[in-house]
Short mmCIF file of C-alpha atoms in Angstrom, two decimals:
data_model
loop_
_atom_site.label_atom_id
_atom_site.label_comp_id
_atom_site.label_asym_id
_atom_site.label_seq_id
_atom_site.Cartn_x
_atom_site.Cartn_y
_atom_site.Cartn_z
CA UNK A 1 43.70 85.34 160.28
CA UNK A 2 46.82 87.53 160.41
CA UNK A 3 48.89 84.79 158.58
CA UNK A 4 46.99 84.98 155.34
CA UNK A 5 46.58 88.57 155.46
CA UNK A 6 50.09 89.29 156.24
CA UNK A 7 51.20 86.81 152.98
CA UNK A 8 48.72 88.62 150.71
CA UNK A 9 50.32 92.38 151.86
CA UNK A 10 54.18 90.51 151.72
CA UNK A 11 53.19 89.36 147.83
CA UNK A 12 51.99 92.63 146.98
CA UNK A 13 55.20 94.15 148.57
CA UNK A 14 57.16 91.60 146.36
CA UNK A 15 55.27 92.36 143.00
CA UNK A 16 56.08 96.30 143.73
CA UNK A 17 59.27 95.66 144.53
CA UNK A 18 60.50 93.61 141.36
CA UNK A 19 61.97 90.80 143.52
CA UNK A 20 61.46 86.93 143.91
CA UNK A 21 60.81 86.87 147.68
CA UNK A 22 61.05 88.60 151.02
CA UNK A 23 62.57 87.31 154.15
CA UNK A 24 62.18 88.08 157.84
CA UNK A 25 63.87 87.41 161.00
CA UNK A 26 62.89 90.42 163.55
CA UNK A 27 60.60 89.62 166.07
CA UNK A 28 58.42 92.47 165.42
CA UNK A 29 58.18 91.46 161.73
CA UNK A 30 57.43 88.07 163.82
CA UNK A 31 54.79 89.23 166.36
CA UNK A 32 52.86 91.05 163.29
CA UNK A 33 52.95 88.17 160.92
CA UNK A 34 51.72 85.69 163.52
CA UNK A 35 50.53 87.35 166.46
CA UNK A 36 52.60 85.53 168.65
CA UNK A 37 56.53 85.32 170.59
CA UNK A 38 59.21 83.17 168.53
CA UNK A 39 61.46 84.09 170.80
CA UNK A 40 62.93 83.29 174.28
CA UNK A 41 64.96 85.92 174.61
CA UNK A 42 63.22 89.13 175.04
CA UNK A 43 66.54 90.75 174.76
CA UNK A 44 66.81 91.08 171.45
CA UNK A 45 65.42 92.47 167.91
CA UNK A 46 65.98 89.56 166.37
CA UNK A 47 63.87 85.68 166.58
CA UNK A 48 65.26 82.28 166.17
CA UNK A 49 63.95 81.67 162.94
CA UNK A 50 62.47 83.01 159.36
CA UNK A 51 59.39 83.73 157.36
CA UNK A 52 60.07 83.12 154.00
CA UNK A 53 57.51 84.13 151.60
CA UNK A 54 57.57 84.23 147.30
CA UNK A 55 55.11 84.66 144.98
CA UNK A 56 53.82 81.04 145.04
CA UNK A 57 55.23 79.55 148.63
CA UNK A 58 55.10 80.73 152.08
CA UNK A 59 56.59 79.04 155.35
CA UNK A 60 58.61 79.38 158.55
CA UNK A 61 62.20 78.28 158.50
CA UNK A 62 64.16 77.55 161.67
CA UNK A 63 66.19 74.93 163.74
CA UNK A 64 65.21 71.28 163.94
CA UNK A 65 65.14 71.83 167.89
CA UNK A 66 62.53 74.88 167.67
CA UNK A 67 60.45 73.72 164.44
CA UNK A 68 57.98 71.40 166.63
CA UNK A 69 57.28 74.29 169.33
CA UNK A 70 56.64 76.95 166.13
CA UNK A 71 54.62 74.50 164.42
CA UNK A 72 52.03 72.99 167.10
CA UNK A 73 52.02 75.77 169.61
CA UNK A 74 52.28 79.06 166.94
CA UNK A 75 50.93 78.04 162.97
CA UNK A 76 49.18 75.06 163.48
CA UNK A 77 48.72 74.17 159.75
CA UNK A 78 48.24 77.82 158.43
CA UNK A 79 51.70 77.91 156.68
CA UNK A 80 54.76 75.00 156.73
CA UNK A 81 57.42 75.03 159.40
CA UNK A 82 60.82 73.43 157.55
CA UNK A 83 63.79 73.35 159.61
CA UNK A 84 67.74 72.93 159.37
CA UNK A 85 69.92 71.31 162.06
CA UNK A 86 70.93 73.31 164.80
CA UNK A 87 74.59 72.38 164.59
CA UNK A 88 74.75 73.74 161.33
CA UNK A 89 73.58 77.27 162.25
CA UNK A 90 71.17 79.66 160.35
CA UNK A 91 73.74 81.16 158.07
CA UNK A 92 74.87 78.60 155.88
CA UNK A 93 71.34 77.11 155.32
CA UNK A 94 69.55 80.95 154.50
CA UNK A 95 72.28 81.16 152.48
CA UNK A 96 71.22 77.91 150.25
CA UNK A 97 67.56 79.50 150.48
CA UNK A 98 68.40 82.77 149.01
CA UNK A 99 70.52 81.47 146.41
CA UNK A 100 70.11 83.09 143.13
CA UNK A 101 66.97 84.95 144.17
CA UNK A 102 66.79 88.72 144.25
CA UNK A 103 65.35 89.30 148.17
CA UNK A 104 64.39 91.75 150.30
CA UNK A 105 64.81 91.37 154.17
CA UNK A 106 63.83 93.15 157.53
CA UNK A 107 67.62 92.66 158.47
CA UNK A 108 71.09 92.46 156.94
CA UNK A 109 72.71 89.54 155.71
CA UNK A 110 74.82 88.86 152.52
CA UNK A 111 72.75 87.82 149.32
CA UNK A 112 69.77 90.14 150.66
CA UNK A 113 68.42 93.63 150.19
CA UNK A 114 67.65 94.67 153.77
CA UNK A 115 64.86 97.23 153.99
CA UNK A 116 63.60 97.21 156.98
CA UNK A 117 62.18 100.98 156.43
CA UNK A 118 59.56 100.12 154.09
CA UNK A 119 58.54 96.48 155.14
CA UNK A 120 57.31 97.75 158.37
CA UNK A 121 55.51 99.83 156.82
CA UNK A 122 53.16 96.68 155.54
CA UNK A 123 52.27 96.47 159.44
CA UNK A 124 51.18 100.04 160.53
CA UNK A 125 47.59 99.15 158.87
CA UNK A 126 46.07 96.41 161.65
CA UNK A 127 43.94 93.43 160.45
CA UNK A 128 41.00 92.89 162.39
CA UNK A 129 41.99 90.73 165.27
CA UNK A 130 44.95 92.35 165.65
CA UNK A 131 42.76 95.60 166.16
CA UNK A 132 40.55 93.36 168.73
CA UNK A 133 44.05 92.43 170.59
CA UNK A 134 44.70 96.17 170.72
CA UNK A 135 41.58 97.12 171.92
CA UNK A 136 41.60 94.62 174.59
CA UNK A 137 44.94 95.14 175.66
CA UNK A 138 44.58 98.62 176.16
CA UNK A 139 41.28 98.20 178.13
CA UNK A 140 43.13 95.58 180.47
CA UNK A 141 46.15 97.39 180.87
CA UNK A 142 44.91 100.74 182.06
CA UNK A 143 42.53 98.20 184.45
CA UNK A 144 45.95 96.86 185.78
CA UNK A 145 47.80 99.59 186.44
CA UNK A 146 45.49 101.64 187.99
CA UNK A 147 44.29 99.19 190.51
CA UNK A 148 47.60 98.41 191.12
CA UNK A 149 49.39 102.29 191.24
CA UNK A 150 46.02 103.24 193.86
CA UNK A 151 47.23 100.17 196.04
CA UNK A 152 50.77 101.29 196.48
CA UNK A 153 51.79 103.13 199.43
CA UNK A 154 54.71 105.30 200.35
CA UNK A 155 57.53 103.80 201.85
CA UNK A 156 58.61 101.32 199.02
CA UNK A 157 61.45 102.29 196.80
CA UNK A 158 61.32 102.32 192.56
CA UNK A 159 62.70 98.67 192.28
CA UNK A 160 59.64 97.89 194.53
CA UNK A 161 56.91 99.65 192.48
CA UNK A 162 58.18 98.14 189.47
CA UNK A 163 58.01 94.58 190.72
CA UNK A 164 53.96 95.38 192.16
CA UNK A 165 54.07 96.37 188.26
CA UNK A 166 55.39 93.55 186.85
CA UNK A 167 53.41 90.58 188.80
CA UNK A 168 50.38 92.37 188.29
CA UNK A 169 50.74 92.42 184.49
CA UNK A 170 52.67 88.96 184.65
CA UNK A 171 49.66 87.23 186.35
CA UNK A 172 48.00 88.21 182.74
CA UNK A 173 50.49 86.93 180.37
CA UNK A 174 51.07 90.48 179.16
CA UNK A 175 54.73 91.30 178.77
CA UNK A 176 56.39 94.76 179.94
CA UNK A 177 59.31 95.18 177.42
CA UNK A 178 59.40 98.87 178.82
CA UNK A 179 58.68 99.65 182.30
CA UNK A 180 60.01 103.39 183.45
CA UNK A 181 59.21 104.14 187.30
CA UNK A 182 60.64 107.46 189.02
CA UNK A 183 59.38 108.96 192.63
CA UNK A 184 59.76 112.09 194.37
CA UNK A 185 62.34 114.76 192.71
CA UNK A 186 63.51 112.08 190.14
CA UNK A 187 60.02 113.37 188.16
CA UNK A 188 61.84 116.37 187.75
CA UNK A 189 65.34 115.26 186.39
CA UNK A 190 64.85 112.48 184.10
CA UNK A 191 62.16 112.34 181.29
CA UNK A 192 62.79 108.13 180.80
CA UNK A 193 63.58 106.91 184.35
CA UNK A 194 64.50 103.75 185.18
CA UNK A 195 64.03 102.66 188.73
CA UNK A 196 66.59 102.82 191.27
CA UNK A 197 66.65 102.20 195.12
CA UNK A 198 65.16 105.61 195.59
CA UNK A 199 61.93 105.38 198.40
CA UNK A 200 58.74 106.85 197.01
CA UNK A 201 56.99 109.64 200.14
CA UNK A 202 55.54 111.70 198.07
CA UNK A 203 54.55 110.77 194.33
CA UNK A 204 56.08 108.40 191.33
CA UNK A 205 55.38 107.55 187.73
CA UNK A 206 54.86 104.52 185.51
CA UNK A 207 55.75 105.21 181.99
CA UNK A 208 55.17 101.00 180.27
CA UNK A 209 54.58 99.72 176.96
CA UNK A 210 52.72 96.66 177.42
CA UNK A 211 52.49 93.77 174.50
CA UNK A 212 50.10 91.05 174.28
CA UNK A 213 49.99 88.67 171.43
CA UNK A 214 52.76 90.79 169.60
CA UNK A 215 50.72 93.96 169.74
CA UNK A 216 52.24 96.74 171.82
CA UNK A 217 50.71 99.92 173.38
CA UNK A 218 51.87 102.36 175.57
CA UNK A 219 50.72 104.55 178.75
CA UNK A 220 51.62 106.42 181.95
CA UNK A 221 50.45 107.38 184.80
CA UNK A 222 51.35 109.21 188.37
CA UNK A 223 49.83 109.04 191.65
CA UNK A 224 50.27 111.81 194.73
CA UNK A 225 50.38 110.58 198.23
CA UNK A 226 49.84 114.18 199.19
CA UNK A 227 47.33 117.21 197.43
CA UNK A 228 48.69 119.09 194.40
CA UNK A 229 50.29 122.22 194.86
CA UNK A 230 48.05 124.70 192.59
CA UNK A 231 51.43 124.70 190.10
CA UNK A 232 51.53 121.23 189.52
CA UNK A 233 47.92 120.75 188.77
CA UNK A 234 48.39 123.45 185.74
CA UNK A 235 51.34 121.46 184.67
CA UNK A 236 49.15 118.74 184.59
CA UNK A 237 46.25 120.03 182.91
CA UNK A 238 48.26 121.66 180.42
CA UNK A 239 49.89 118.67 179.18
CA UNK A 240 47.00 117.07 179.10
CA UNK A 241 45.55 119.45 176.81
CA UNK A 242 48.66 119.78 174.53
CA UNK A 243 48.41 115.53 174.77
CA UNK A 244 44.24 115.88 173.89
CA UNK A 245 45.32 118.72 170.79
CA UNK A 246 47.54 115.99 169.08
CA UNK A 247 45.48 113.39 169.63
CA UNK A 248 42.44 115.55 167.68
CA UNK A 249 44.88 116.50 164.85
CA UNK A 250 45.81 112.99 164.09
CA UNK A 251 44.03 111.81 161.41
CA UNK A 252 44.44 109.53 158.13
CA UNK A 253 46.24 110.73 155.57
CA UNK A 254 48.01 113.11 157.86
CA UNK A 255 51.94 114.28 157.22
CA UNK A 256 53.85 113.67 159.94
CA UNK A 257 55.61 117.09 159.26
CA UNK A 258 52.41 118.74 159.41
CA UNK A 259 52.18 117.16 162.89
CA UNK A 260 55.23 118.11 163.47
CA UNK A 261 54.72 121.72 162.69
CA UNK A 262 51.48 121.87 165.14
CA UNK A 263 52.96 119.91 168.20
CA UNK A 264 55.46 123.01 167.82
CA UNK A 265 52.38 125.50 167.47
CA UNK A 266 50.52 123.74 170.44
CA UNK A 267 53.56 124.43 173.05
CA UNK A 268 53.76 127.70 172.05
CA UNK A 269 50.05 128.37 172.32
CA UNK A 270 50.42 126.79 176.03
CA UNK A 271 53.49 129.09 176.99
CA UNK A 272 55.62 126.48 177.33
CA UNK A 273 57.23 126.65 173.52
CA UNK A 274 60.86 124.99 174.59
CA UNK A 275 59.89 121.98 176.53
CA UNK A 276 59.21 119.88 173.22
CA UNK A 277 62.80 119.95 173.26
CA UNK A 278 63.45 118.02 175.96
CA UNK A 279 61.90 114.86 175.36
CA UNK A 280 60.57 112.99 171.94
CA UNK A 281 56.94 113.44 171.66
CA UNK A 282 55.98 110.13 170.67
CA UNK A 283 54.61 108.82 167.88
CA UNK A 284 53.71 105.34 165.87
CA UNK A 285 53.00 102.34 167.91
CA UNK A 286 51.93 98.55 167.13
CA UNK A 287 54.62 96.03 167.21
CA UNK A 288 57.47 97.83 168.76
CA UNK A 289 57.45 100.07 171.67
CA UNK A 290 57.65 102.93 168.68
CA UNK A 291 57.30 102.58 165.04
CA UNK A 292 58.44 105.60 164.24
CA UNK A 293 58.76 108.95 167.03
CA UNK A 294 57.57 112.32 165.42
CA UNK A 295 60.93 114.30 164.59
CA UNK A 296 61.06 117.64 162.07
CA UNK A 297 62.58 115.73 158.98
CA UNK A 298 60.36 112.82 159.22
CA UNK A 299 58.43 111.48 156.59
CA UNK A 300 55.57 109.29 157.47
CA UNK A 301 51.62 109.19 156.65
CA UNK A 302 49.12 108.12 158.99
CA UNK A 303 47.40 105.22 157.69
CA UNK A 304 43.96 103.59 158.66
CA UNK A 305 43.86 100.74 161.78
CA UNK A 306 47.02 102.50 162.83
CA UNK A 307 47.91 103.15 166.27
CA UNK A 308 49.42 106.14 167.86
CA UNK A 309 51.06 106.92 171.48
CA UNK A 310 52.17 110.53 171.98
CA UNK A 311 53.74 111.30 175.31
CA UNK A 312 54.51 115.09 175.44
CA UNK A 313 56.10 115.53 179.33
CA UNK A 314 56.74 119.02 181.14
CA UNK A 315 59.09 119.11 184.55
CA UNK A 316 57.31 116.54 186.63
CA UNK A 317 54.56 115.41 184.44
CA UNK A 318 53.52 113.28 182.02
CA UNK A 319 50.54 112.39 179.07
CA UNK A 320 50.56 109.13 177.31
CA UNK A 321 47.54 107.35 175.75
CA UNK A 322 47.31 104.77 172.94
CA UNK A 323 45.13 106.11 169.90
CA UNK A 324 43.65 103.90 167.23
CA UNK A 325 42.93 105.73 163.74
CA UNK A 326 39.77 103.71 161.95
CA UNK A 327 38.15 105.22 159.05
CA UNK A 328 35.56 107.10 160.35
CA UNK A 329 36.85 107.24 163.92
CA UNK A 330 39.44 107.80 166.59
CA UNK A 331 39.38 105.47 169.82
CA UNK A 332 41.80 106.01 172.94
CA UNK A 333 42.33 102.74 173.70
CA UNK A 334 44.00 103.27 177.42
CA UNK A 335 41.30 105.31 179.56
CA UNK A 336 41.08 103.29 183.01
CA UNK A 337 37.99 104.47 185.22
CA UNK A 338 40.41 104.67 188.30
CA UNK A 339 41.86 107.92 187.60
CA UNK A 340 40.79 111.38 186.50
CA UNK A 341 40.82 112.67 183.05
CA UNK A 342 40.82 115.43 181.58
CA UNK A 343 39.09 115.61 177.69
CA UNK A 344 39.31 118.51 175.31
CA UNK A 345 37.36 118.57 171.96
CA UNK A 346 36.35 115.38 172.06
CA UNK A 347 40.03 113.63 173.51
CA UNK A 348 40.71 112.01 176.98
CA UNK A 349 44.09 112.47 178.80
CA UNK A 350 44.72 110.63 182.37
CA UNK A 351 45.30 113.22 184.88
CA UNK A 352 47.25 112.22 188.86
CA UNK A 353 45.80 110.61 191.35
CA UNK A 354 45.86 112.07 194.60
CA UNK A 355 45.66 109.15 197.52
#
C-alpha cells in the first residue's frame, strides 16, 4: 500500500536529512502519500490538513470537522487521523506540533525547513499500484477522449467542446485539473489555449491532464472536419517524430541536460531548430500536471517507475503522450485505437483525425 511505502521513503528522507520529522500539507504531497483528494477545493496547492511523520510515529493531522471524512473514507486504519478544533485554526496547533523539533516541510511556515525541491523528489519513483492507477488511467483516458473528440461536430464553440470533455471524463470520476481547447486559427496563435466563445468549422485541439486517484497524466489530441492540406500533415508527422525521438532517448539514469541538449539537436535535425523556443517541451509528470518541465539549467535524473509527458508543438500542431520508465522497459501509457499514430524506432505518437 502507498501509505507504508511512502512512510518508509519519508524516514529514510529524515535519517539523510539529520532532522526529527517531516511535515506535509500540499495536495500533491497528499495525492502521492495516499492516493486519494483531501481536498475540496481544487483551486489550490495546498489540502486541509497534514501528514506528520518521525522516526517512530506517523499520522494525519487536521480539523475536528474533516478528521472523520479522512479517517473512514481515505486511511481506514493504515495510519492515525488526530485532529484540532476548527475554531482554533491550523497555525497555532502545527505550531505546538513542531515545537522544538528540527523539520522539514513541502511548504513554508515558521519553525520549519521548507524543501519542497527535494521531498518531491521521494515521489517521482511509483509504487506498484500507483503504477497500476497510471496505467489504467492512461488506457481510459485516451478511450475517452477519442470517442468523445470523433463525436463532436462543427458548429459548437470552445466552451462547448470543453464541457462534451468534461462530462465525459466526469461520468468516470477522473478529474481535469487542465483542460486547453482551441479551434480553427486559434491553433496557430496560442501554444496553451484556453477556450473561448470561438465556433469550431474546421479543426480544434484538446491539450488535458487528467488525474485519477492522485496520479496525473497528460495528452492531446486534434481532429479535422476537413482533409489535411499536404503542409499540415508534414507538420504533423514531424512533430510526431521529434515527440517519438525524445520519447526513445529517455531512459533511467538520464541527465536532464543531456535531454536537453538532444531535444535542441532533434529540431535542428527536423529543420525546424527555433520552434523549441516557443513553447516548454514538457517534461516530469505523476502528481502534478508537471513535476518538473525540461529547461537548459535544469538538473534532474530520470529515475525508475517514473513518468514522463513531453509535448513539443509547431504552428498548429501538437504531440503529447504519457511515458512510463520501468527497468527494463518503456510503456506509452496514452495510445487510444481511435486515432492514427505514427511510431518511430520503437515509439508511438497520436497523429489528427480527419472526420
Amino acid at each position: 500500500m502507498a501509505v507504508s511505502e511512502a512512510i518508509e521513503r519519508l524516514r529514510d528522507y529524515i535519517d539523510s536529512n539529520d532532522i526529527d520529522a517531516v511535515i506535509l500539507n500540499r495536495r500533491s504531497s497528499f495525492a502521492w502519500f495516499s492516493q486519494c483528494e483531501n481536498s475540496m477545493n481544487f483551486y489550490t496547492d495546498f489540502g486541509l490538513g497534514y501528514i506528520y511523520v518521525d522516526k517512530n510515529d506517523a499520522f494525519y493531522y487536521t480539523s475536528n470537522n474533516e478528521a472523520p471524512r479522512i479517517e473512514r473514507e481515505i486511511f481506514k486504519g493504515s495510519i492515525a487521523v488526530k485532529s484540532f478544533s476548527w475554531v482554533d485554526g491550523p497555525a497555532k496547533n502545527v505550531s505546538k506540533l513542531i515545537k522544538g523539533k528540527k523539520v522539514n516541510a513541502d511548504f513554508s511556515f515558521n519553525g520549519v525547513n521548507e524543501d519542497f525541491a527535494n521531498i518531491k523528489k521521494l515521489r517521482y519513483s511509483l509504487f506498484d499500484d500507483q503504477i497500476n492507477t497510471a496505467i489504467e488511467l492512461g488506457k481510459t483516458s485516451a478511450s475517452i477522449l477519442e470517442k468523445t473528440m470523433k463525436n463532436i461536430k462543427p458548429g459548437l464553440t470552445e466552451y462547448q467542446i470543453e464541457a462534451e470533455i468534461r462530462y465525459a471524463f466526469g461520468k468516470e470520476n477522473i478529474e481535469l485539473p487542465v483542460l486547453l481547447i482551441a479551434c480553427d486559427d486559434n491553433l496557430n496563435v496560442y501554444r496553451h489555449p484556453l477556450a473561448t466563445f470561438k465556433i469550431a468549422n474546421e479543426r480544434f485541439i484538446a491539450v488535458l491532464c487528467p488525474r485519477y486517484k492522485g496520479v496525473v497524466i497528460a495528452l492531446s489530441r486534434i481532429v479535422y472536419f476537413r482533409k489535411r492540406t499536404e503542409e499540415e500533415k508534414k507538420r504533423d508527422e514531424t512533430i510526431c517524430k521529434i515527440n517519438n525521438l525524445l520519447m526513445n532517448e529517455t531512459n533511467i539514469g538520464m541527465n536532464s541536460k543531456a535531454l536537453w541538449d538532444f531535444m535542441v539537436k532533434t529540431y535542428k535535425e527536423e529543420n525546424v531548430e527555433t520552434e523549441y523556443l516557443n513553447h516548454h517541451q514538457g517534461g516530469a509528470i505523476g502528481f502534478e500536471s508537471r513535476e518538473w518541465v525540461l529547461r537548459p539549467a535544469l538538473e534532474e535524473t530520470i529515475y525508475k517507475n517514473q513518468m514522463i509527458a513531453y509535448n513539443p508543438t509547431l504552428i498548429g500542431t501538437k504531440a503529447e503522450e504519457t511515458l512510463l520508465i520501468l527497468e527494463n522497459s518503456k510503456e506509452i501509457l496514452t495510445i487510444g485505437k481511435d486515432f492514427p499514430t505514427l511510431t518511430h524506432l520503437g515509439m508511438t505518437s497520436t497523429l489528427p483525425l480527419e472526420k
